[in-house]
Each structure stands twice: as structure tokens, then as C-alpha cells.
Amino acid sequence: MPMTTEQRRAQHAWNKAREGVARYPGDYVNDAKGLPALIMNSGLMQVMAFLHGKGGRHDLLGAHLRDWLSEQCQTPQDFDGFMKTLVEMNDARRFQAITAEAFAWLKWLRQIAPACRNGD
């Protein structure tokens, strides 16, 4: 039986959390926990630009989110392509759907990342 969207979100978040926590144990967890509020306050595009501009663990987190959105929403995975797509998007409902999908995935990531830090 195929996985549900929630199961696929959880699986993807699990894989990305393991990678992020292995590279940046405490920082990745804290960044993942704070990312939904940051997007809520500033917007998806602004936060993705911020993460990319900061580099390191922030860019990794942004890349993880873009990877999921690419898979689920068919947006480009690379930063430039992703931003260009959103800037040129003239369908507000699609933009909202992409943002909602980012929140849905981040809900899993912020729960799973601390578990990865504490061991499998």
C-alpha cells in the first residue's frame, strides 16, 4: 500500500533531520524549531533568502525544505530556481499552497529533529 502524504512528510523529515543533526547537532534542532515562526512573521521567500545568505547550517536547512517542496510542489530544488519561480508566480493560491506545505513538513521536522539528536 502506498504511503500517505503525512507518512511521506514524516519519512522525508526523518531523513533530513538525521543528516542535519549529524552535521550540526544542537544548532539544527534549534533552527528547525524556530523556522515556522520565522516564516509566519517574515514570509517564505524572505526566510529562504535569509537561510541561503547565512550559509552553513542555515543553508542546509533551507536546502532540506526546498528538497521537500520540489518533491511535493514541483518547485525547483536549487535556490536560484526556487526563488525565481516564487517571484514570477502569479497564482496566489499556489503560493499559499507551497507555504502551507512548508509548514506541514516543518511540523514533522521540528518534532523529529530532537529525537535524532537524542539517538535513534
PDB file of C-alpha atoms in Angstrom, residues 32-101:
ATOM      1  CA  ALA A  32      14.224  23.697  12.864  1.00  0.00           C
ATOM      2  CA  LYS A  33      12.133  24.581  15.911  1.00  0.00           C
ATOM      3  CA  GLY A  34      12.239  28.292  15.161  1.00  0.00           C
ATOM      4  CA  LEU A  35      11.721  28.167  11.406  1.00  0.00           C
ATOM      5  CA  PRO A  36       7.885  28.047  11.330  1.00  0.00           C
ATOM      6  CA  ALA A  37       7.610  31.211  13.450  1.00  0.00           C
ATOM      7  CA  LEU A  38      10.200  32.924  11.284  1.00  0.00           C
ATOM      8  CA  ILE A  39       8.204  32.085   8.134  1.00  0.00           C
ATOM      9  CA  MET A  40       4.976  33.177   9.805  1.00  0.00           C
ATOM     10  CA  ASN A  41       6.489  36.552  10.693  1.00  0.00           C
ATOM     11  CA  SER A  42       8.558  37.258   7.587  1.00  0.00           C
ATOM     12  CA  GLY A  43       7.231  35.100   4.747  1.00  0.00           C
ATOM     13  CA  LEU A  44       8.579  32.059   2.931  1.00  0.00           C
ATOM     14  CA  MET A  45      10.665  33.867   0.323  1.00  0.00           C
ATOM     15  CA  GLN A  46      12.305  36.211   2.812  1.00  0.00           C
ATOM     16  CA  VAL A  47      13.202  33.331   5.121  1.00  0.00           C
ATOM     17  CA  MET A  48      14.556  31.177   2.301  1.00  0.00           C
ATOM     18  CA  ALA A  49      16.750  34.124   1.210  1.00  0.00           C
ATOM     19  CA  PHE A  50      17.906  34.604   4.812  1.00  0.00           C
ATOM     20  CA  LEU A  51      18.809  30.918   5.213  1.00  0.00           C
ATOM     21  CA  HIS A  52      20.702  30.864   1.945  1.00  0.00           C
ATOM     22  CA  GLY A  53      22.529  34.085   2.744  1.00  0.00           C
ATOM     23  CA  LYS A  54      23.634  32.847   6.170  1.00  0.00           C
ATOM     24  CA  GLY A  55      25.157  29.692   4.665  1.00  0.00           C
ATOM     25  CA  GLY A  56      26.300  26.658   6.653  1.00  0.00           C
ATOM     26  CA  ARG A  57      23.644  25.026   8.798  1.00  0.00           C
ATOM     27  CA  HIS A  58      21.049  27.592   7.736  1.00  0.00           C
ATOM     28  CA  ASP A  59      21.593  26.894   4.051  1.00  0.00           C
ATOM     29  CA  LEU A  60      21.382  23.157   4.760  1.00  0.00           C
ATOM     30  CA  LEU A  61      18.015  23.616   6.448  1.00  0.00           C
ATOM     31  CA  GLY A  62      16.793  25.704   3.509  1.00  0.00           C
ATOM     32  CA  ALA A  63      18.029  23.048   1.087  1.00  0.00           C
ATOM     33  CA  HIS A  64      16.150  20.379   3.049  1.00  0.00           C
ATOM     34  CA  LEU A  65      12.924  22.349   2.830  1.00  0.00           C
ATOM     35  CA  ARG A  66      13.442  23.081  -0.879  1.00  0.00           C
ATOM     36  CA  ASP A  67      14.046  19.381  -1.464  1.00  0.00           C
ATOM     37  CA  TRP A  68      10.650  18.530   0.030  1.00  0.00           C
ATOM     38  CA  LEU A  69       8.857  21.355  -1.776  1.00  0.00           C
ATOM     39  CA  SER A  70      10.462  20.239  -5.033  1.00  0.00           C
ATOM     40  CA  GLU A  71       9.157  16.720  -4.487  1.00  0.00           C
ATOM     41  CA  GLN A  72       5.699  17.746  -3.298  1.00  0.00           C
ATOM     42  CA  CYS A  73       5.013  21.019  -5.152  1.00  0.00           C
ATOM     43  CA  GLN A  74       7.251  20.631  -8.209  1.00  0.00           C
ATOM     44  CA  THR A  75       9.266  23.759  -7.414  1.00  0.00           C
ATOM     45  CA  PRO A  76      12.942  23.886  -8.412  1.00  0.00           C
ATOM     46  CA  GLN A  77      15.285  22.412  -5.832  1.00  0.00           C
ATOM     47  CA  ASP A  78      18.130  24.869  -6.375  1.00  0.00           C
ATOM     48  CA  PHE A  79      17.949  28.206  -4.565  1.00  0.00           C
ATOM     49  CA  ASP A  80      18.020  30.471  -7.634  1.00  0.00           C
ATOM     50  CA  GLY A  81      15.391  28.450  -9.480  1.00  0.00           C
ATOM     51  CA  PHE A  82      13.181  28.236  -6.396  1.00  0.00           C
ATOM     52  CA  MET A  83      13.291  31.975  -5.759  1.00  0.00           C
ATOM     53  CA  LYS A  84      12.771  32.827  -9.439  1.00  0.00           C
ATOM     54  CA  THR A  85       9.709  30.559  -9.539  1.00  0.00           C
ATOM     55  CA  LEU A  86       8.164  32.191  -6.475  1.00  0.00           C
ATOM     56  CA  VAL A  87       8.996  35.736  -7.612  1.00  0.00           C
ATOM     57  CA  GLU A  88       7.389  35.144 -11.005  1.00  0.00           C
ATOM     58  CA  MET A  89       4.399  33.212  -9.635  1.00  0.00           C
ATOM     59  CA  ASN A  90       1.142  34.986 -10.399  1.00  0.00           C
ATOM     60  CA  ASP A  91      -1.135  32.430  -8.740  1.00  0.00           C
ATOM     61  CA  ALA A  92      -1.636  33.489  -5.114  1.00  0.00           C
ATOM     62  CA  ARG A  93      -3.385  30.210  -4.250  1.00  0.00           C
ATOM     63  CA  ARG A  94      -0.417  28.171  -5.473  1.00  0.00           C
ATOM     64  CA  PHE A  95       1.957  30.366  -3.474  1.00  0.00           C
ATOM     65  CA  GLN A  96      -0.214  29.850  -0.379  1.00  0.00           C
ATOM     66  CA  ALA A  97      -0.311  26.099  -1.040  1.00  0.00           C
ATOM     67  CA  ILE A  98       3.501  25.970  -1.221  1.00  0.00           C
ATOM     68  CA  THR A  99       3.766  27.915   2.034  1.00  0.00           C
ATOM     69  CA  ALA A 100       1.186  25.632   3.684  1.00  0.00           C
ATOM     70  CA  GLU A 101       3.158  22.592   2.525  1.00  0.00           C
TER      71      GLU A 101
END
